[in-house]
Short mmCIF file of C-alpha atoms in Angstrom, two decimals:
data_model
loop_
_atom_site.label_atom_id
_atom_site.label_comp_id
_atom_site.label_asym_id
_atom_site.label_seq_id
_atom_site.Cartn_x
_atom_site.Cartn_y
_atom_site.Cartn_z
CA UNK T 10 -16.65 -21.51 10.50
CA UNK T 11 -16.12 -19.25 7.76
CA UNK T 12 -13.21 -19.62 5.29
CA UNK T 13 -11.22 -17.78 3.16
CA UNK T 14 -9.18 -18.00 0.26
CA UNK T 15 -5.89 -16.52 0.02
CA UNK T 16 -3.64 -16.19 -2.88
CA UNK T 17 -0.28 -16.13 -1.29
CA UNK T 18 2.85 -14.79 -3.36
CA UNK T 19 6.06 -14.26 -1.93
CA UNK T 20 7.93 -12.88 -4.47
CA UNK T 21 11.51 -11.61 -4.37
CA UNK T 22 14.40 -10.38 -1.93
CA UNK T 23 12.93 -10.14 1.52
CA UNK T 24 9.77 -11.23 -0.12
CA UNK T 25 9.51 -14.41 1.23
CA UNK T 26 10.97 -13.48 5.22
CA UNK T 27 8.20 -10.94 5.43
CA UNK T 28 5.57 -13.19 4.22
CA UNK T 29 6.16 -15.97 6.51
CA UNK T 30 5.92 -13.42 9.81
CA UNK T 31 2.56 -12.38 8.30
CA UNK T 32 1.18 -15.89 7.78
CA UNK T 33 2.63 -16.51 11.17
CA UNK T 34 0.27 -13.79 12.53
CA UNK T 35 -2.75 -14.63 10.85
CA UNK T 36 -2.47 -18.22 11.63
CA UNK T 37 -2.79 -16.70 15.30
CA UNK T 38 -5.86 -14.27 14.72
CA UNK T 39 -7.78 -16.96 12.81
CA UNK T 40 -7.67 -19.53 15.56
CA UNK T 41 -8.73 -16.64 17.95
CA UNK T 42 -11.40 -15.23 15.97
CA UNK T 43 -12.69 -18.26 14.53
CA UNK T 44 -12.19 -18.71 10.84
CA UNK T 45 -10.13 -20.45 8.63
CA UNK T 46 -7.71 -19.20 6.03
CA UNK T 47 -6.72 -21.54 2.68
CA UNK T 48 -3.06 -20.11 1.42
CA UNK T 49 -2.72 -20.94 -2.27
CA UNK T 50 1.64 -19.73 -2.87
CA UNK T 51 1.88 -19.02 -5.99
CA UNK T 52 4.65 -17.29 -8.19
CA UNK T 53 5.15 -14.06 -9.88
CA UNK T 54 8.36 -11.22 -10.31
CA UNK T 55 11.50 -12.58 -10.54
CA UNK T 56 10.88 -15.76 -8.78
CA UNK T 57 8.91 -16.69 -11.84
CA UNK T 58 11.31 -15.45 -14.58
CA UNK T 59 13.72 -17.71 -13.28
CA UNK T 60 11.41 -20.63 -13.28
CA UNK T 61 8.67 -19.89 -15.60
CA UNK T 62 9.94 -17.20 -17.83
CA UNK T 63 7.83 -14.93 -17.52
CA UNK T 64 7.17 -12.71 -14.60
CA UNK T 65 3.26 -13.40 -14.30
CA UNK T 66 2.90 -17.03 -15.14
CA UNK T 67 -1.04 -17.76 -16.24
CA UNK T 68 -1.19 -20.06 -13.15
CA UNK T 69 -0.84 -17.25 -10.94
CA UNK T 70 -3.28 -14.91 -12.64
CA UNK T 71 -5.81 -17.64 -12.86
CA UNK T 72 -5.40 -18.84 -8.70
CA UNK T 73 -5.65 -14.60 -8.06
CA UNK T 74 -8.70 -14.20 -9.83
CA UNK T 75 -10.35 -17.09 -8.18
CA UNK T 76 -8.90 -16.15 -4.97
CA UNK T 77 -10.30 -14.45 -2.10
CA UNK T 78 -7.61 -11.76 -1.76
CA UNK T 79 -4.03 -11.75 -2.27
CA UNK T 80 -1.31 -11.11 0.41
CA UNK T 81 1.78 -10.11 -1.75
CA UNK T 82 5.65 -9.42 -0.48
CA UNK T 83 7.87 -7.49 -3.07
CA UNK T 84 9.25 -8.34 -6.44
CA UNK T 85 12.17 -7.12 -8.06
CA UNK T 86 16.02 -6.55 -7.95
CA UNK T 87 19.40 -5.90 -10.06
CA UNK T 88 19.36 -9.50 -11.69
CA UNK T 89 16.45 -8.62 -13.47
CA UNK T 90 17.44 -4.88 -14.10
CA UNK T 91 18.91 -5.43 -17.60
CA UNK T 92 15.50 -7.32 -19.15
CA UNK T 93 12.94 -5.43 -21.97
CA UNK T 94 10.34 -3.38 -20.28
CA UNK T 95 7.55 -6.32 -20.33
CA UNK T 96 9.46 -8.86 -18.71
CA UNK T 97 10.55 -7.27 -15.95
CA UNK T 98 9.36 -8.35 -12.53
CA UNK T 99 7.57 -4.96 -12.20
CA UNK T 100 5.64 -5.33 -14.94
CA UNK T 101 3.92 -8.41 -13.85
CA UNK T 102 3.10 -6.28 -10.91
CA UNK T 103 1.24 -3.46 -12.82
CA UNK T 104 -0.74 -6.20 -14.90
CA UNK T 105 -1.98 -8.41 -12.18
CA UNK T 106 -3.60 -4.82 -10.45
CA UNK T 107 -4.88 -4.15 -14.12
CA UNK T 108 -6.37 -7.48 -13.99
CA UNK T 109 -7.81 -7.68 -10.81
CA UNK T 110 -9.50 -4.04 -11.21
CA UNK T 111 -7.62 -2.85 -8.39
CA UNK T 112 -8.16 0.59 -9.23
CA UNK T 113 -7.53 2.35 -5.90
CA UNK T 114 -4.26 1.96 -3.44
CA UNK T 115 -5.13 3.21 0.05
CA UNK T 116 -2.16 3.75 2.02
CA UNK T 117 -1.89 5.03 5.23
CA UNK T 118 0.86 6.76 6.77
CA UNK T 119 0.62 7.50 10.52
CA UNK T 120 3.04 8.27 13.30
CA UNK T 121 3.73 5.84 16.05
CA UNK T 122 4.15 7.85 19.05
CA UNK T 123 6.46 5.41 20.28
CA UNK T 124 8.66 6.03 17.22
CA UNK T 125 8.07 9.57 17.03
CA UNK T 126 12.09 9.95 17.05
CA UNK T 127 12.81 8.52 13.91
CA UNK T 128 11.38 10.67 11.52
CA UNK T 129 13.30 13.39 9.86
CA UNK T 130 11.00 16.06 11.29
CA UNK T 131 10.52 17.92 14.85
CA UNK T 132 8.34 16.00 16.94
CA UNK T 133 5.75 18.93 17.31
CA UNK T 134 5.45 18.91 13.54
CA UNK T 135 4.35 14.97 12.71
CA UNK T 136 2.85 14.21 16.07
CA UNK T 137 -0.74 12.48 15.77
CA UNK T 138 -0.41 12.77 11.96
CA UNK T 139 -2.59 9.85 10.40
CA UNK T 140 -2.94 10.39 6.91
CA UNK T 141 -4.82 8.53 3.91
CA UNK T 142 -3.32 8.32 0.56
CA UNK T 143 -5.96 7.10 -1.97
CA UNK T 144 -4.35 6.44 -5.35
CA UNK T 145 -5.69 6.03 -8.62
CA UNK T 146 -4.01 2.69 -9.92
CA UNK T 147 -4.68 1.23 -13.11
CA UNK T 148 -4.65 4.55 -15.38
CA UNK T 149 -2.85 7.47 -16.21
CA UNK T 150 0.67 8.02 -17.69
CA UNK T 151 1.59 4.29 -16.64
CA UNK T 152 -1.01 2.99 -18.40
CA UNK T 153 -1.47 5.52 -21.58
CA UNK T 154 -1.20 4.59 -25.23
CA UNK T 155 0.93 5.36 -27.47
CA UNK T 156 3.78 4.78 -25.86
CA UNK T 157 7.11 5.55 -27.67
CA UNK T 158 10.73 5.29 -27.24
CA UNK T 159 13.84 5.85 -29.87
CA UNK T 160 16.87 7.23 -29.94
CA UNK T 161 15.96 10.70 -30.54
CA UNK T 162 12.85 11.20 -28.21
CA UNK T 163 9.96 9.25 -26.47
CA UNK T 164 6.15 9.77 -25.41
CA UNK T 165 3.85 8.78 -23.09
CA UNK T 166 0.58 9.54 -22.56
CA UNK T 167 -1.68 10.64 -19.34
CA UNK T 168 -5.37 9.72 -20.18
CA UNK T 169 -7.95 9.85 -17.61
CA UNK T 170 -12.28 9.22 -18.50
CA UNK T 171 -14.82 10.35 -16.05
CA UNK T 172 -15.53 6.88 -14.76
CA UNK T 173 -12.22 6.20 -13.93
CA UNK T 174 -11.84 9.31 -11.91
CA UNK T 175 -15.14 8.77 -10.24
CA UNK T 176 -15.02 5.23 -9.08
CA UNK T 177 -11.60 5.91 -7.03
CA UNK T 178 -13.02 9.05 -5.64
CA UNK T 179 -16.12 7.25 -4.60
CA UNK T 180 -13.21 5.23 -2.29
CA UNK T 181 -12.05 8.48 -1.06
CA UNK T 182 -15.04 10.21 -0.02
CA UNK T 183 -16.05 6.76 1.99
CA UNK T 184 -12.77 6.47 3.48
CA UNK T 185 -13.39 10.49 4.72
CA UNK T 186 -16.54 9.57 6.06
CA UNK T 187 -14.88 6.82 8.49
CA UNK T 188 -11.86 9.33 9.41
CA UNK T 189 -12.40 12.90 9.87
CA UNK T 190 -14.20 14.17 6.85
CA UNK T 191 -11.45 16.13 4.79
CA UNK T 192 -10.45 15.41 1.41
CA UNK T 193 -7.52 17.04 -0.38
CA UNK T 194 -7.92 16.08 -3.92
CA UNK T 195 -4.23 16.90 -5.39
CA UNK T 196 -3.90 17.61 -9.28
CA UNK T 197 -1.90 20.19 -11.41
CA UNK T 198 -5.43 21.47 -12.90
CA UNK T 199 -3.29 24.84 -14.08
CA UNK T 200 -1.57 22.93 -16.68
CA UNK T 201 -3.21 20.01 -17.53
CA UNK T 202 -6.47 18.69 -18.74
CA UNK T 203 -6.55 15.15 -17.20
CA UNK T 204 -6.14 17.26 -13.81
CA UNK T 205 -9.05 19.96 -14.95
CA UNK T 206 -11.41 16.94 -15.60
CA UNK T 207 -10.60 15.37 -12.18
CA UNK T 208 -11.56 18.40 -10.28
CA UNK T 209 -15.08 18.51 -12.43
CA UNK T 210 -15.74 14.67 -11.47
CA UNK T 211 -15.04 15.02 -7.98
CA UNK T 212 -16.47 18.04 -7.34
CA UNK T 213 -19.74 16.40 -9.05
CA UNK T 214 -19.76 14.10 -6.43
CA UNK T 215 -18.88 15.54 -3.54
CA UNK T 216 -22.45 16.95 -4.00
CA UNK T 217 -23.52 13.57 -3.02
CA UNK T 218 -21.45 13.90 0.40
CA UNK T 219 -22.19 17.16 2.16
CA UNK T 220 -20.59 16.45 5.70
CA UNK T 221 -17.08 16.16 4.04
CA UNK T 222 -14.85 18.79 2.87
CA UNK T 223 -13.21 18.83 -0.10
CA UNK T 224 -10.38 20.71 -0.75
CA UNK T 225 -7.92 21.22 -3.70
CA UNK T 226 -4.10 21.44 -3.93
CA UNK T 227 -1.66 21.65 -7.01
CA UNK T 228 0.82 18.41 -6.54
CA UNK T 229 3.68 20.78 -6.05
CA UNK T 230 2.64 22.52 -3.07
CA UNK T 231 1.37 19.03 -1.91
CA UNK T 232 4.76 18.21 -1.83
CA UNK T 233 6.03 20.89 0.28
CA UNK T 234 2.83 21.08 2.82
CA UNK T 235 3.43 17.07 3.40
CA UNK T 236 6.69 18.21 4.99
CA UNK T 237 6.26 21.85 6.71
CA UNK T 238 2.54 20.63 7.67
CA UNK T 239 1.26 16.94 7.90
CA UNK T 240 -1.03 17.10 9.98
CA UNK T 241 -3.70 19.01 8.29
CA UNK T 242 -4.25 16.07 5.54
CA UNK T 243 -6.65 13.42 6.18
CA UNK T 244 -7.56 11.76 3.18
CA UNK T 245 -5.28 12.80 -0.03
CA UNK T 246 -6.85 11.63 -3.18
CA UNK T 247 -4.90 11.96 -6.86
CA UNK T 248 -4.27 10.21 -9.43
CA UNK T 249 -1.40 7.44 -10.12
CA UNK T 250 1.90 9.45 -11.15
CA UNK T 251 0.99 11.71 -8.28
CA UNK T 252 0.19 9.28 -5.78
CA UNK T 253 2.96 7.35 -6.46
CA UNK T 254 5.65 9.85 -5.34
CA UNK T 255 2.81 11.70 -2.92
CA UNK T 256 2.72 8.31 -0.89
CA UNK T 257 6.51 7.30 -1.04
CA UNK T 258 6.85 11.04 0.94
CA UNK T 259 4.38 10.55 3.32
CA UNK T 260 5.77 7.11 4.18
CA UNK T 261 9.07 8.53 5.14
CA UNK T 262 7.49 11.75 7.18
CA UNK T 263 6.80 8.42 9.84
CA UNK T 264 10.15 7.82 9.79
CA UNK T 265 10.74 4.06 8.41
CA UNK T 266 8.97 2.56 5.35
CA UNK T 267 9.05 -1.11 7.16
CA UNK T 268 6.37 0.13 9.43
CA UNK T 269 3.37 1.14 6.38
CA UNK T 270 1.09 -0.97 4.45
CA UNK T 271 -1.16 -0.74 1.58
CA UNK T 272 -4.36 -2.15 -0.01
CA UNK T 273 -5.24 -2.16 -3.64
CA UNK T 274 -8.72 -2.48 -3.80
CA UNK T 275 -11.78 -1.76 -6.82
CA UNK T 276 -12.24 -4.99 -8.58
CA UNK T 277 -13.59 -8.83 -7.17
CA UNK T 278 -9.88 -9.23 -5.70
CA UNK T 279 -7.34 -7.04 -3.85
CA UNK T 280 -3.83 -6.93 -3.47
CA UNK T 281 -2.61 -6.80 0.20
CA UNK T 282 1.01 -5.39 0.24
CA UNK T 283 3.65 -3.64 2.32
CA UNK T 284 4.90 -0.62 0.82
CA UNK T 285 8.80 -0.62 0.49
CA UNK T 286 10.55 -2.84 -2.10
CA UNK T 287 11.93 -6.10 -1.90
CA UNK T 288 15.49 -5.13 -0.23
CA UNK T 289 17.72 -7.89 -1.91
CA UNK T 290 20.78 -6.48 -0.08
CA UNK T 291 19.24 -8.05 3.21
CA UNK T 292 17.63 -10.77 1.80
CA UNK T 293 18.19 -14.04 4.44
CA UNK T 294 19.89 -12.38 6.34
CA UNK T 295 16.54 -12.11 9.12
CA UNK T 296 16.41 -8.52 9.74
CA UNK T 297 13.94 -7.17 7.65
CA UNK T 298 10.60 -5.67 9.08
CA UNK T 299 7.76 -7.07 8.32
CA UNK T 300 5.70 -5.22 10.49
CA UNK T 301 3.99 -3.25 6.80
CA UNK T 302 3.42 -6.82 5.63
CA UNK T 303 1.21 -7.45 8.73
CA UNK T 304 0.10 -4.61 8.83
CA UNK T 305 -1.09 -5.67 5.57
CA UNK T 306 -2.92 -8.72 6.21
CA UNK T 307 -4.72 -6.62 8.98
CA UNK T 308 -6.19 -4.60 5.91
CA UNK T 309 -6.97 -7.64 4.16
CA UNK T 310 -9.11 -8.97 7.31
CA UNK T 311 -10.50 -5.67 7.49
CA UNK T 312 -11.00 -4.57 3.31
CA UNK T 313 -11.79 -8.17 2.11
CA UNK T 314 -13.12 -10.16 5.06
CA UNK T 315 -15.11 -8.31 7.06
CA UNK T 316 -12.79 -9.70 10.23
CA UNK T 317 -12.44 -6.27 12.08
CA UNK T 318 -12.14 -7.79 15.62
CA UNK T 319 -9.17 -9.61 14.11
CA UNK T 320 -7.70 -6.88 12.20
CA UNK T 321 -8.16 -4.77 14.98
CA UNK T 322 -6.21 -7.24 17.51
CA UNK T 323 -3.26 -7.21 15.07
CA UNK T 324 -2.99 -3.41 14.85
CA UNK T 325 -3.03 -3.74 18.92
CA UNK T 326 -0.63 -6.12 19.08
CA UNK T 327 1.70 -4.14 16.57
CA UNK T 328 1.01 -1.16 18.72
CA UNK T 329 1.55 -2.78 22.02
CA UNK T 330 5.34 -4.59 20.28
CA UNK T 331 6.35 -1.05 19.68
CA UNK T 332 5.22 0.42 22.92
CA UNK T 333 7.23 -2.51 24.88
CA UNK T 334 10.59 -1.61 23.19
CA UNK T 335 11.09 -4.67 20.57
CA UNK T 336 12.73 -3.28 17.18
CA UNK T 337 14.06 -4.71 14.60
CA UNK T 338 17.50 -3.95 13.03
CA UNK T 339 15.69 -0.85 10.91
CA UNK T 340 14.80 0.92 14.29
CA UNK T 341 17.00 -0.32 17.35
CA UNK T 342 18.25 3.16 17.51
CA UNK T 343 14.81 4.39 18.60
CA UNK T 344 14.43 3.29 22.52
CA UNK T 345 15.06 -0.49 21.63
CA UNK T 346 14.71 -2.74 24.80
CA UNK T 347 15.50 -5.87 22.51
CA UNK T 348 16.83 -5.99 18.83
CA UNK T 349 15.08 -9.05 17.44
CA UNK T 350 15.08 -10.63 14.06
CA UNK T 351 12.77 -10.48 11.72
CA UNK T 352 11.13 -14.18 12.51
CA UNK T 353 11.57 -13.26 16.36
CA UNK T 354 9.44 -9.76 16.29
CA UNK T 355 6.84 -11.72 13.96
CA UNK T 356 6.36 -14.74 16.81
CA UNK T 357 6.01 -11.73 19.85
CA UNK T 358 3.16 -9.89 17.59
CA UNK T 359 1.70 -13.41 16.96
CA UNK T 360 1.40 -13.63 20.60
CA UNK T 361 0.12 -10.59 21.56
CA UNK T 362 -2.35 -11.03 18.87
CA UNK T 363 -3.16 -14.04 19.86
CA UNK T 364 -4.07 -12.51 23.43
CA UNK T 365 -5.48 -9.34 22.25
#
């Protein structure tokens, strides 16, 4: 039987609630599909300020790295809002990808037809979008140096190196050559240098891939295509700033950010995460999604495992929950049959995992 290691933090708000449901599910696919998973809980955000003082304790760091992947929740929330900079929950967050070399976020964003109602948009506009954000993570502006604040003014710095660019691109262009063989690489290479040497790395390399097609877009009308036109992205690659906001708006073209998840993957170890925040103004109160945080651990069968029978069963079962009318809170206005809570809709997709 194989086994895995999994470094499990909760972390704040809904954190923990969303974590459970996603154990809960792969407790269910790893009995199926024969293999065993070994969750390590450790802490980190502002679970660990208040206990540890700091929000990435060494213990954490240390079980990570020696971990097999790591299944994270959210971190963050107004107690912690009046801290300096590098004790914030967040910024425990930004070093444990930094340390991990989890250079590139994939996030996909794609419509559930059965929930085709709740986005924003006309039907005919989003329907059969499926769209792959790939997301430089550990450089740019959030990472640049100097980095200067006082009263009068303040700097930071966007600083990109060839290898960098290359090694998330590298994601990219595989990712294309699973989906549909389009990349949109999105930069604002009229105005800025760190944007006029991504285009010359990935343009080098696309050499290396000659059944995809690589496009480019400034960031801005990125931004405005994502909404009037969805469907012609496949794979979206740019770098962190970018991505960051890029992803946030294709999340909420699909109508409800409880529904996406992400993988941060490069280094030895990724990060396994859904992609909204940690919601403290539900917290126990058992109606958060957590459909994006097992939707998650789906990508981390599939990214760090290998397990794509069980990851594949889980994004069935999801699939099949939706299609049979169970909603939670987020989405009961969108042809609910039954409202459940959050520990209730984890249990059914458990099951129909489990039967998959």
């Amino acid at each position: 039987m194989k086994k895995y290691d999994v470094c499990v933090i909760k972390g704040d708000g809904i954190g923990p609630e969303i974590i459970e449901e996603a154990i809960k599910v792969l407790d269910a696919v790893s009995h199926k599909f024969n293999f065993e998973l070994n969750f390590d809980y450790r802490l980190m955000g502002g679970a660990a300020i208040d206990i540890m003082g700091v929000p990435l304790p060494d213990e954490t760091l240390n079980a990570a790295k020696s971990s097999d992947a790591v299944l994270f929740g959210a971190i963050g929330g107004a107690k912690w809002d009046g801290l300096p900079r590098e004790l914030r929950p967040e910024s425990g967050l930004l070093k444990i990808r930094k340390e991990l070399g989890a250079f590139a976020n994939l996030r996909p964003a794609m419509i559930f037809d059965e929930l085709i109602n709740a986005s924003t948009l006309k039907p005919e506009i989003i329907k059969g979008v499926d769209i792959m954000v790939v997301r430089e993570l550990t450089g740019g502006i959030y990472f640049g140096q100097p980095r200067v604040k006082n009263e009068k003014d303040a700097l930071n710095t966007m600083c990109y190196n060839a290898t960098e660019i290359e090694r998330v691109a590298k994601v990219a262009f595989e990712a294309a050559l699973l989906r549909n063989k389009k990349i949109t690489l999105v930069d604002k290479a009229n105005v800025l240098e760190t944007s006029q040497l991504w285009r010359e790395v990935v343009s080098e390399l696309a050499k290396n891939y000659a059944g995809i097609n690589l496009e480019f877009m400034y960031v801005d009308n990125a931004a405005m295509q994502l909404v009037r036109a969805p469907a012609q992205f496949d794979v979206i690659l740019t770098e962190n700033l970018f991505g960051d906001i890029l992803s946030d708006e294709a999340s909420m073209i699909c109508g409800s950010i409880g529904l996406l998840p992400s993988a941060s993957i490069g280094g030895k170890v990724g990060i396994y995460e859904p992609i909204h925040g940690s919601a403290p103004d539900i917290a126990g109160q058992g109606i958060a999604n957590p459909i994006a945080t097992i939707l998650s651990a789906a990508m981390m069968l599939k990214y760090a495992f290998g397990e794509n029978e069980a990851a594949a069963a889980i994004e069935s079962a999801v699939r099949a929950v939706l299609r049979d009318g169970y909603r939670t809170k987020d989405i009961a206005q969108y042809d609910a049959k039954e409202i459940c809570s959050t520990a209730e809709i984890g249990s059914i997709i458990a099951d129909y995992a489990a039967k998959a």
